mmCIF file of C-alpha atoms in Angstrom:
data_model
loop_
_atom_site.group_PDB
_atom_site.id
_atom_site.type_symbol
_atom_site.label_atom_id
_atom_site.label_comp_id
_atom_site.label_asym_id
_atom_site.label_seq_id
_atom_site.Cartn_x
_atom_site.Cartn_y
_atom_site.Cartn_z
ATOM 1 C CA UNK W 1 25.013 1.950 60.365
ATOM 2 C CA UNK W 2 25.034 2.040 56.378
ATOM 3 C CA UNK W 3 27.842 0.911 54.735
ATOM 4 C CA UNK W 4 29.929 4.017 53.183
ATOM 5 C CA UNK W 5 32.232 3.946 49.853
ATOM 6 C CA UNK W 6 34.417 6.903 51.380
ATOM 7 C CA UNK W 7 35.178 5.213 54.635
ATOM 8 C CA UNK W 8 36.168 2.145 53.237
ATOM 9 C CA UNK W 9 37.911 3.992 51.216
ATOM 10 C CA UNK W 10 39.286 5.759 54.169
ATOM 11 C CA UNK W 11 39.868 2.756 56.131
ATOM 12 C CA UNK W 12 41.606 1.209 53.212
ATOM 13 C CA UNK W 13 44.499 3.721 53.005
ATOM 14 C CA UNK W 14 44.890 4.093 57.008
ATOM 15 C CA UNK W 15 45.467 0.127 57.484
ATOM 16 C CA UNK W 16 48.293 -0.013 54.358
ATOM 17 C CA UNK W 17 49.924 3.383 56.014
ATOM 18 C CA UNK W 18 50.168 1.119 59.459
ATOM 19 C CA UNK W 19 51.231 -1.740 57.814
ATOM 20 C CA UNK W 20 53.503 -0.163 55.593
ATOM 21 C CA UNK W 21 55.218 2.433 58.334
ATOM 22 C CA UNK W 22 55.139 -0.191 61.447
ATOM 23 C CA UNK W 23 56.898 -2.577 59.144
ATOM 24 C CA UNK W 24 59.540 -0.780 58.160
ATOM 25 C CA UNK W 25 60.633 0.063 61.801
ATOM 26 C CA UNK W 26 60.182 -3.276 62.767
ATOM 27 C CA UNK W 27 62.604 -3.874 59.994
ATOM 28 C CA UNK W 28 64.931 -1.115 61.685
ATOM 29 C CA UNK W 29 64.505 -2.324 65.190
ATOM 30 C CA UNK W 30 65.449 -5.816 64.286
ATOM 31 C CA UNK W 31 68.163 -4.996 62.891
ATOM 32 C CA UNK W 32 69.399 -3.084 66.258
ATOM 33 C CA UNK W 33 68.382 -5.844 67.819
ATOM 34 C CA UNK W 34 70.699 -7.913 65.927
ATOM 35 C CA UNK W 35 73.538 -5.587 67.190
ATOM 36 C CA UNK W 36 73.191 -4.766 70.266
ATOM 37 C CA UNK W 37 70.292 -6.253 72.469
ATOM 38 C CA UNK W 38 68.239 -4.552 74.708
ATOM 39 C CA UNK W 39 64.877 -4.895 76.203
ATOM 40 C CA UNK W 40 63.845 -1.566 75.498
ATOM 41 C CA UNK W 41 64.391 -2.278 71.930
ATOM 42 C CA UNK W 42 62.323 -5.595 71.740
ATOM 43 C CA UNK W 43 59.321 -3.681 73.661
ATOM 44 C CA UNK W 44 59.696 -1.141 70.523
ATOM 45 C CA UNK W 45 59.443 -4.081 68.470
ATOM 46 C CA UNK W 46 56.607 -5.648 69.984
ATOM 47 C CA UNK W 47 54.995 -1.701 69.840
ATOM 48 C CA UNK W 48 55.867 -2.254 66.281
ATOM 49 C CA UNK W 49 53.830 -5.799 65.515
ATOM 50 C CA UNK W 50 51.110 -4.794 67.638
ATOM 51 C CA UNK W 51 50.435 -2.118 65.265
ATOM 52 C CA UNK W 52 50.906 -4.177 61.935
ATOM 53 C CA UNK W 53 48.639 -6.630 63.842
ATOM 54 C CA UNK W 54 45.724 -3.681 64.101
ATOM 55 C CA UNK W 55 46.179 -2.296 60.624
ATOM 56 C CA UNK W 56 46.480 -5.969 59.162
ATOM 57 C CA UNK W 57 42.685 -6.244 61.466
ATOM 58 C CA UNK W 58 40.760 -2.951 60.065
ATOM 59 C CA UNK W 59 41.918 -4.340 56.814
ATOM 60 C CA UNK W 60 39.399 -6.862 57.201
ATOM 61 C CA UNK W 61 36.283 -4.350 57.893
ATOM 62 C CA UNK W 62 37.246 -2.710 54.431
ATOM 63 C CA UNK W 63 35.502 -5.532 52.436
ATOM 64 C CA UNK W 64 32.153 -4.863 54.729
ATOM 65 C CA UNK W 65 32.408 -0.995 53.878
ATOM 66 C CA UNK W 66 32.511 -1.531 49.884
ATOM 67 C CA UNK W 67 30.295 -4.451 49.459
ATOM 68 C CA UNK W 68 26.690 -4.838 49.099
ATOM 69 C CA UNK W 69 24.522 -3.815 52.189
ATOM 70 C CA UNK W 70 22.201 -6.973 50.573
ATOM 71 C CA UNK W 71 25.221 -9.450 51.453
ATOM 72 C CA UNK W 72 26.408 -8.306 55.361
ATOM 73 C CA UNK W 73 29.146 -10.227 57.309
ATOM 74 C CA UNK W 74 27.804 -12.889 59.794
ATOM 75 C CA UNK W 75 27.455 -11.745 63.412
ATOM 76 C CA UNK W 76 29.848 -14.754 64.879
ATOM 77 C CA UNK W 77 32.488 -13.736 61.885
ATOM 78 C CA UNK W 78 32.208 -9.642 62.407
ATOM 79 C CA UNK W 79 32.465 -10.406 66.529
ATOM 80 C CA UNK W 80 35.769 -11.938 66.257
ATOM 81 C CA UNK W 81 37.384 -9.676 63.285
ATOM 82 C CA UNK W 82 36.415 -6.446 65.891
ATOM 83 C CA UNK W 83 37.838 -9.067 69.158
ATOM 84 C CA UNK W 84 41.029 -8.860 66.745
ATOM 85 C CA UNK W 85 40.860 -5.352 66.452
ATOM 86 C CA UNK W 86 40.140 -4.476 69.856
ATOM 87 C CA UNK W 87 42.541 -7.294 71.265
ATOM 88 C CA UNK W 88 45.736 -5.938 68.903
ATOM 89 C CA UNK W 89 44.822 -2.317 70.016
ATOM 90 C CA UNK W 90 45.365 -3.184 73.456
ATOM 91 C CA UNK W 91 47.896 -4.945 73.005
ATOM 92 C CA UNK W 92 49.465 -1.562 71.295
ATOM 93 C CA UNK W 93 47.936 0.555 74.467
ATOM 94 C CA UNK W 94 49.596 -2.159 76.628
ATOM 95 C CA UNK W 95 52.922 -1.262 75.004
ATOM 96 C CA UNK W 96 53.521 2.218 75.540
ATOM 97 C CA UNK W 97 52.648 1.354 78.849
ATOM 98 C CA UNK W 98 55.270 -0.838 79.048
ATOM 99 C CA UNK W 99 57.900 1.296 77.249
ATOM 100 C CA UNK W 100 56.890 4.295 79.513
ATOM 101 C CA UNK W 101 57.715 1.991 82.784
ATOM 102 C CA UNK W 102 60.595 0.807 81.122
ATOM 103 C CA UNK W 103 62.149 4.136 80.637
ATOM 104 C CA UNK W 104 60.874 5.105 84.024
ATOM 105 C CA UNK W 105 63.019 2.091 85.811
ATOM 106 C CA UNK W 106 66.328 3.281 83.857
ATOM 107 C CA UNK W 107 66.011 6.469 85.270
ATOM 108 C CA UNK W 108 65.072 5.497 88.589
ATOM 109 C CA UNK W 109 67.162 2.883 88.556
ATOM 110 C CA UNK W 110 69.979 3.015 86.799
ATOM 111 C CA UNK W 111 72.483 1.260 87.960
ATOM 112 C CA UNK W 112 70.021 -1.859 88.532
ATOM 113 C CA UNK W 113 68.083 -1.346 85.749
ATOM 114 C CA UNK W 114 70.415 -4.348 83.306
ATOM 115 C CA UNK W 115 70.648 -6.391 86.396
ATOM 116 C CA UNK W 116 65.978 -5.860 86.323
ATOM 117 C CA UNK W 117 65.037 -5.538 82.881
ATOM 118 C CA UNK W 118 66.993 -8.961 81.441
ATOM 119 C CA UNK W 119 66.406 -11.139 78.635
ATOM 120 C CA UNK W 120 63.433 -13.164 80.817
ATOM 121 C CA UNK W 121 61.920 -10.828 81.995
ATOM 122 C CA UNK W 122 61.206 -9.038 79.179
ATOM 123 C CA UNK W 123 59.911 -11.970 77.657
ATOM 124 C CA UNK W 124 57.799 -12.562 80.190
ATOM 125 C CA UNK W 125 56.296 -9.011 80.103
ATOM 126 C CA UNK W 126 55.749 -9.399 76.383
ATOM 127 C CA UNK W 127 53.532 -12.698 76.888
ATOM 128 C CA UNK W 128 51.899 -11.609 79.910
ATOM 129 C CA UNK W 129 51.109 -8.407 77.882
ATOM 130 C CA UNK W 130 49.770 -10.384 75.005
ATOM 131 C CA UNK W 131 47.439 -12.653 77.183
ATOM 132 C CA UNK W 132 45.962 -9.750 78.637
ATOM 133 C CA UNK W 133 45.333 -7.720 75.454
ATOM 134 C CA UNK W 134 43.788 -10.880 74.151
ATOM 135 C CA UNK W 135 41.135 -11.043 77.250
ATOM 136 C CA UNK W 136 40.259 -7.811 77.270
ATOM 137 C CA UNK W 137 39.824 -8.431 73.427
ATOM 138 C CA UNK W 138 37.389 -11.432 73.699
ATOM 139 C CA UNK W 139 35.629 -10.597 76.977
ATOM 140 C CA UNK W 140 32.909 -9.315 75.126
ATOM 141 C CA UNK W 141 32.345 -12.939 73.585
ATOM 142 C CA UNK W 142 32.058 -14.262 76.782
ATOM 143 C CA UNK W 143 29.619 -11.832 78.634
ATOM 144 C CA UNK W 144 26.980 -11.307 77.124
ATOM 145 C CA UNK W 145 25.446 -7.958 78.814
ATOM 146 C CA UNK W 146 28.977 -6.356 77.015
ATOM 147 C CA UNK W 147 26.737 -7.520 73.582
ATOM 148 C CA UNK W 148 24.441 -6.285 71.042
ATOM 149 C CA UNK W 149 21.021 -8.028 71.122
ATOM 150 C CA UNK W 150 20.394 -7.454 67.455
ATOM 151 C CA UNK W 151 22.848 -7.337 64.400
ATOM 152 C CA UNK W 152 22.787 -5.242 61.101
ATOM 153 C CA UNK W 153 25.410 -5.195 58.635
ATOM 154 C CA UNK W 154 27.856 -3.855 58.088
ATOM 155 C CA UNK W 155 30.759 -4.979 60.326
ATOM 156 C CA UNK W 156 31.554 -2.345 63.023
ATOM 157 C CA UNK W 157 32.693 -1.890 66.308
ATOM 158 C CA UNK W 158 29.368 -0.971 68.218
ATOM 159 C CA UNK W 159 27.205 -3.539 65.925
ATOM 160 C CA UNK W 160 28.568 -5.882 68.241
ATOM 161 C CA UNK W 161 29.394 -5.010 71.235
ATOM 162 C CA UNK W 162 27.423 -2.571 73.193
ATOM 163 C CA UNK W 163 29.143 0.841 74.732
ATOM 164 C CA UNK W 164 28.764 -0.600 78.219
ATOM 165 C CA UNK W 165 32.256 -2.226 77.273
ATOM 166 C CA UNK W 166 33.572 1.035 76.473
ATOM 167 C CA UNK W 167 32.296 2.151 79.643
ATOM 168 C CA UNK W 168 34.391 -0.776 81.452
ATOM 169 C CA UNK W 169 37.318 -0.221 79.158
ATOM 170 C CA UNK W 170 37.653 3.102 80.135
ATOM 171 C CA UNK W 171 36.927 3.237 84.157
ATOM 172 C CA UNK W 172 38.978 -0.149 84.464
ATOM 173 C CA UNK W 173 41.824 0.172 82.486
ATOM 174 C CA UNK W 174 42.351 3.574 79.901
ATOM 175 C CA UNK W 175 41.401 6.289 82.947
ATOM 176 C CA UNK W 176 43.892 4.518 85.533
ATOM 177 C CA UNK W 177 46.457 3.481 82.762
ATOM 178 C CA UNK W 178 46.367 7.614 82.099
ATOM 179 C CA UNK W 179 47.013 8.247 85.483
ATOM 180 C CA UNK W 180 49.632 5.827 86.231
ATOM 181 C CA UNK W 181 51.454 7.427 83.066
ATOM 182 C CA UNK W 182 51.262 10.767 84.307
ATOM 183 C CA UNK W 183 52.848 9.695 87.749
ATOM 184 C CA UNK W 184 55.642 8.225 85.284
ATOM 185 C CA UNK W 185 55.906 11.261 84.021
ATOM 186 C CA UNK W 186 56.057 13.850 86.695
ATOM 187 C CA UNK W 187 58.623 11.415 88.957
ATOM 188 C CA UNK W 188 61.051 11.049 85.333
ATOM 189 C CA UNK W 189 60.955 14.943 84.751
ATOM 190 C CA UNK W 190 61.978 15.262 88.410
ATOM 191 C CA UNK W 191 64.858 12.722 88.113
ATOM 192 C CA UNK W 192 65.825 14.430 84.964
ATOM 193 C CA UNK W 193 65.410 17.707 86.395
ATOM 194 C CA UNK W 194 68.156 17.023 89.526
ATOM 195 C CA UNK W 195 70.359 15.362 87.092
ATOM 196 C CA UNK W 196 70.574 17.775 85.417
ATOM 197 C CA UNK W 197 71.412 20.496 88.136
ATOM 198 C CA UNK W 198 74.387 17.860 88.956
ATOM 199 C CA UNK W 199 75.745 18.106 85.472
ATOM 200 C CA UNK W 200 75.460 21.899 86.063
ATOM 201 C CA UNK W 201 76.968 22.479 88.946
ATOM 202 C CA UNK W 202 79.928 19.575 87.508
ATOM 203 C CA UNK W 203 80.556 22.469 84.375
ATOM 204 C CA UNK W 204 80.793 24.951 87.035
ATOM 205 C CA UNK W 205 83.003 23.704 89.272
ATOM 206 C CA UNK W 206 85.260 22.592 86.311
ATOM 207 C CA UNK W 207 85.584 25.946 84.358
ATOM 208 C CA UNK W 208 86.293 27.410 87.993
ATOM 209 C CA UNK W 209 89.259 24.583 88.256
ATOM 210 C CA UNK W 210 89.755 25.249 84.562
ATOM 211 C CA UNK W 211 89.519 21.485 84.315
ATOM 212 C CA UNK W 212 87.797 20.327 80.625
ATOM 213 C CA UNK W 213 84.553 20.319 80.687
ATOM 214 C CA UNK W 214 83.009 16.875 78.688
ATOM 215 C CA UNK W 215 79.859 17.373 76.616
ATOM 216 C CA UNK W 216 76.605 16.778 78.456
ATOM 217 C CA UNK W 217 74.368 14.237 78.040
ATOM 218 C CA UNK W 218 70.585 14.778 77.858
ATOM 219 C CA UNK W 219 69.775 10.992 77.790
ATOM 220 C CA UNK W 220 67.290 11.567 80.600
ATOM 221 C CA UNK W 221 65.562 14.451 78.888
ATOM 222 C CA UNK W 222 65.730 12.866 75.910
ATOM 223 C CA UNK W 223 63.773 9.735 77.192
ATOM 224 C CA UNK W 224 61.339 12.018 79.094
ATOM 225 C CA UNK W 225 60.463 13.563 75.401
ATOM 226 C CA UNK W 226 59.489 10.384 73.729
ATOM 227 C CA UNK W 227 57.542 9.020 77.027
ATOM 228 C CA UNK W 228 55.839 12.217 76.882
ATOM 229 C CA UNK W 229 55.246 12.234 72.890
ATOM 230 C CA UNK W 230 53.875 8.968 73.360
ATOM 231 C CA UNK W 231 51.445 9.952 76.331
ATOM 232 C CA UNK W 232 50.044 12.597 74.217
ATOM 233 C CA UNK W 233 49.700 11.394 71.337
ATOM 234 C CA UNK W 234 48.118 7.642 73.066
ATOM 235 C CA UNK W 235 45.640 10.443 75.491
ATOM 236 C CA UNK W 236 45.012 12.460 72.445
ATOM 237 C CA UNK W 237 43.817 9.564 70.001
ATOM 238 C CA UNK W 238 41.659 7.270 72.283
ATOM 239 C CA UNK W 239 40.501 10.010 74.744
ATOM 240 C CA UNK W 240 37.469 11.307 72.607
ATOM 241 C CA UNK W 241 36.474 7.668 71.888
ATOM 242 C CA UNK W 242 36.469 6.674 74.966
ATOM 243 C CA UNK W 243 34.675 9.660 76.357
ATOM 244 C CA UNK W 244 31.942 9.885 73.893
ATOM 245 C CA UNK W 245 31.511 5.796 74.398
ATOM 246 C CA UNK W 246 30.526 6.913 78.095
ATOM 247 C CA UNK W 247 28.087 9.539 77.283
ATOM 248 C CA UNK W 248 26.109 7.069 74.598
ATOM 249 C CA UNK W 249 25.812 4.598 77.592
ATOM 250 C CA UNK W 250 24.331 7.250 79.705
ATOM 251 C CA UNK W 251 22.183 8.875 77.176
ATOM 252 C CA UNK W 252 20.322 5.875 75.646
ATOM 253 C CA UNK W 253 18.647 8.719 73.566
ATOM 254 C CA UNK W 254 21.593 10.097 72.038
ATOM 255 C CA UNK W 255 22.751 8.151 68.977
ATOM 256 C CA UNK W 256 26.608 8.608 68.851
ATOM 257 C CA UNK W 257 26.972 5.567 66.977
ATOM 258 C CA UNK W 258 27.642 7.554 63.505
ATOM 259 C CA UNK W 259 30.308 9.941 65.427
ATOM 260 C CA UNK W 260 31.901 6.827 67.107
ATOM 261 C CA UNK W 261 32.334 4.723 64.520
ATOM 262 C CA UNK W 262 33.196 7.122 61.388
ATOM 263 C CA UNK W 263 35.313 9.461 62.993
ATOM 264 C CA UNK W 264 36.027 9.043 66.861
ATOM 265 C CA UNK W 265 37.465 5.295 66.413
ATOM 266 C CA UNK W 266 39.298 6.349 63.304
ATOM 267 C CA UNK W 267 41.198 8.562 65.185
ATOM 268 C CA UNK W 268 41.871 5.827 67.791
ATOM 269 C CA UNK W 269 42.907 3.598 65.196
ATOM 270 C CA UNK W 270 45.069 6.045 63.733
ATOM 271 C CA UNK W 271 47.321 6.006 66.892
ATOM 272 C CA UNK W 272 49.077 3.225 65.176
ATOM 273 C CA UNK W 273 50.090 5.528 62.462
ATOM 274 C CA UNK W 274 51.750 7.703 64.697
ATOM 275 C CA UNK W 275 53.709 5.293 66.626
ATOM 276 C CA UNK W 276 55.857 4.535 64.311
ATOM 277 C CA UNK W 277 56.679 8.145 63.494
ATOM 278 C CA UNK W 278 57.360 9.005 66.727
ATOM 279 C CA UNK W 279 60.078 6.510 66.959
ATOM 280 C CA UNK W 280 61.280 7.137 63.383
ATOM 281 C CA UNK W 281 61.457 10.900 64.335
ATOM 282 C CA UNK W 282 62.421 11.380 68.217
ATOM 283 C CA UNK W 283 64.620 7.864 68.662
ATOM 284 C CA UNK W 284 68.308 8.465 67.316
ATOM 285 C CA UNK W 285 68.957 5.161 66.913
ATOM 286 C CA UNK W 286 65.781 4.318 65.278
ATOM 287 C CA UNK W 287 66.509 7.404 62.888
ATOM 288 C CA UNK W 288 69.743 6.377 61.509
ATOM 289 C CA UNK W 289 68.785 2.421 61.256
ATOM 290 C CA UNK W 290 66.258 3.727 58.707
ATOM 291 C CA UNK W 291 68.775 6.269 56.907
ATOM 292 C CA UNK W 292 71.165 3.568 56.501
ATOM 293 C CA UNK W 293 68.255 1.317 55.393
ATOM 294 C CA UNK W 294 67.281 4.047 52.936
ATOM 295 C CA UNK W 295 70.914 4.517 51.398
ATOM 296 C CA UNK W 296 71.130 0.067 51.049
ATOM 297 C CA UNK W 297 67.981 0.348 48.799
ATOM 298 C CA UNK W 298 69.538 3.373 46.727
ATOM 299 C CA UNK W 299 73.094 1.865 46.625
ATOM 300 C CA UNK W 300 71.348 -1.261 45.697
ATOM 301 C CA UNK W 301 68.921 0.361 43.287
ATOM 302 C CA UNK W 302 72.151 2.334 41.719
ATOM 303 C CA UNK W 303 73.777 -1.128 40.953
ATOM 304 C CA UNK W 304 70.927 -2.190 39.395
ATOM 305 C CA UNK W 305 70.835 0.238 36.914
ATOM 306 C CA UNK W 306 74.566 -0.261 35.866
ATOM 307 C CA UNK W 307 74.032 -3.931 35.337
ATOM 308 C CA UNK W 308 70.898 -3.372 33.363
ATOM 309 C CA UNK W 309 73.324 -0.701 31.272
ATOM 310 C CA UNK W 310 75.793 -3.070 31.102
ATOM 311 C CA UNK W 311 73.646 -5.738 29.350
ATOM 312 C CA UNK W 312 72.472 -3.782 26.898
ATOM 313 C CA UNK W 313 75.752 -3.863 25.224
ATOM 314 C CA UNK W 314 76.194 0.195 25.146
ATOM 315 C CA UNK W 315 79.372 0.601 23.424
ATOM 316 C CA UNK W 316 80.581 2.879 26.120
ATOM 317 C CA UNK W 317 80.215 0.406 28.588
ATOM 318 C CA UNK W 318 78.681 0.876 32.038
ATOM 319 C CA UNK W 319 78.479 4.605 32.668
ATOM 320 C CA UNK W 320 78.321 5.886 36.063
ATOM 321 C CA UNK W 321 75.204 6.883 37.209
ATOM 322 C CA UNK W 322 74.254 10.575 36.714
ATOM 323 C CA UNK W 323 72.743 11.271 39.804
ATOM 324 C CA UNK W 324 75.306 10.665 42.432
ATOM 325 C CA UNK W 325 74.017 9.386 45.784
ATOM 326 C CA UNK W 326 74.495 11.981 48.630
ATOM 327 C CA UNK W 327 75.759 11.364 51.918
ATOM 328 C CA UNK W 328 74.678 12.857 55.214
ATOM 329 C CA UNK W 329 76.918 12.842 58.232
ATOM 330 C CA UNK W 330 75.324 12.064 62.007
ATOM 331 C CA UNK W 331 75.313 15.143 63.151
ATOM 332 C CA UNK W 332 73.426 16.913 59.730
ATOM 333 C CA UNK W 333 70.590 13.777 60.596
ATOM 334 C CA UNK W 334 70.380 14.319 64.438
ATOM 335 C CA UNK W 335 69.602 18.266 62.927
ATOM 336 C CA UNK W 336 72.516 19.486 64.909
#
């Protein structure tokens, strides 16, 4: 495949929007962190900088795209910047896996779920998930029948490795992985579901006793949402990949490399992207980490500008600023 201005281009922008948006809620999930722990926070975070991770990768493939198609990347070099890639995209697969199971176990088990999930074993999920994603990553440098027998610039997924490691990918780990997260799935909305009849039948009994009723508390539908907003939006990126990988290995006639490469493993890639909005849109506490972040910088933009007035020696002194910073109350940013 030729090198190609626009998808450079293209590729360009998509890894500094990853870098840029999975930084910032790293940022915001530290920060939590920092004041109250929790393991389902640090597997956000590690969601988080396996993202930056892939969008600080792809940002190595841009320099292949723009340059000279005289002047390609080595093969040894372009076979361990796409290991990177593929290694920090599991690693980001890996994740929601691991938030999904994680949210599964609270609801199952909620009562044991502290006394489960502590500080070590979270930790040792995290590095068991990252030696995985880092084997599935560089298997293809160790087998070779999962490699291409001849090389042509530019750098690219399938210019090294050949689609029977898509193939493997998918009937070894994305096609169970999808399954297992549907079980997840269906057993949470069931939980949810007969929690929620108990809170229901609670109200009623209470207005019959004319007792007060206290406010109910979708935290099991709420986590249900995200898992499945995740789900989706993981099936809905990688699926078409993954699926059009298979049909190039079984139709050695059919050349899918273009498809693959320019548009189907964009839209993988661009998974990463929407990670971060997810949590920045669907988790409160996520939300209102960044709206506080957001009114530090213009507070602390606002000053400033007042000490910048001030030195200029204006003879009316520092002025207030003329556009007054507005405040939002919880309940106007949870859009109730």
């Amino acid at each position: 495949m030729e090198s190609s201005f626009p998808f450079g281009v293209t590729l360009a922008v998509l890894a500094s929007l990853i870098i840029a948006a999975n930084a910032l809620v790293a940022v915001a999930v530290l920060l939590l962190i920092h004041k109250n722990d929790g393991a389902s926070l640090c597997f956000t975070l590690n969601l988080a900088v396996a993202d930056t991770l892939l969008g600080v990768a792809i940002s190595g493939l841009v320099t292949d795209q723009l340059s000279s198609p005289a002047r390609p990347t080595q093969k040894t070099l372009c076979s361990l910047r796409m290991a990177f890639v593929t290694s920090s995209a599991a690693a980001s697969v890996l994740t929601v896996m691991l938030i999904a199971f994680d949210r599964y176990l609270a609801i199952k088990q909620p009562f044991r779920y502290l006394q489960i999930m502590n500080g070590f074993m979270a930790g040792s999920c995290i590095a068991g998930l990252w030696l995985v994603s880092y084997l599935i990553g560089f298997l293809p440098l160790g087998v070779p029948i999962f490699q291409q027998t001849t090389y042509q610039g530019p750098c690219s997924f399938f210019a090294v490795f050949h689609p029977r490691f898509v193939l493997t990918l998918s009937c070894v780990g994305f096609f169970p992985a999808l399954l297992l997260f549907v079980f997840f799935y269906c057993d949470m909305l069931k939980i949810a579901s007969m929690h929620s009849q108990q809170i229901r039948k609670m109200e009623q009994a209470g207005a019959m006793a004319g007792a007060y009723r206290p406010p109910r508390t979708p935290s099991d539908f709420k986590a249900v949402r995200t898992v499945a907003v995740l789900i989706g939006s993981f099936t809905l990126s990688w699926t078409p990949f993954l699926i059009t990988g298979i049909v190039q290995v079984a139709c050695q006639k059919c050349y899918l490399y273009l498809v693959l490469e320019r548009y189907l493993w964009l839209l993988g890639v661009g998974n990463s992207l929407l990670n971060p909005l997810i949590y920045a849109y669907w988790q409160k506490e996520v939300r209102q980490q960044l709206y506080q972040m957001a009114l530090g910088v213009k507070k602390g933009l606002a000053s400033f500008l007042l000490l910048l007035s001030a030195k200029d020696g204006s003879p009316e002194g520092p002025r207030e600023s003329s556009c007054p910073i507005a405040t939002i109350s919880h309940s106007q940013l949870d859009g109730e």
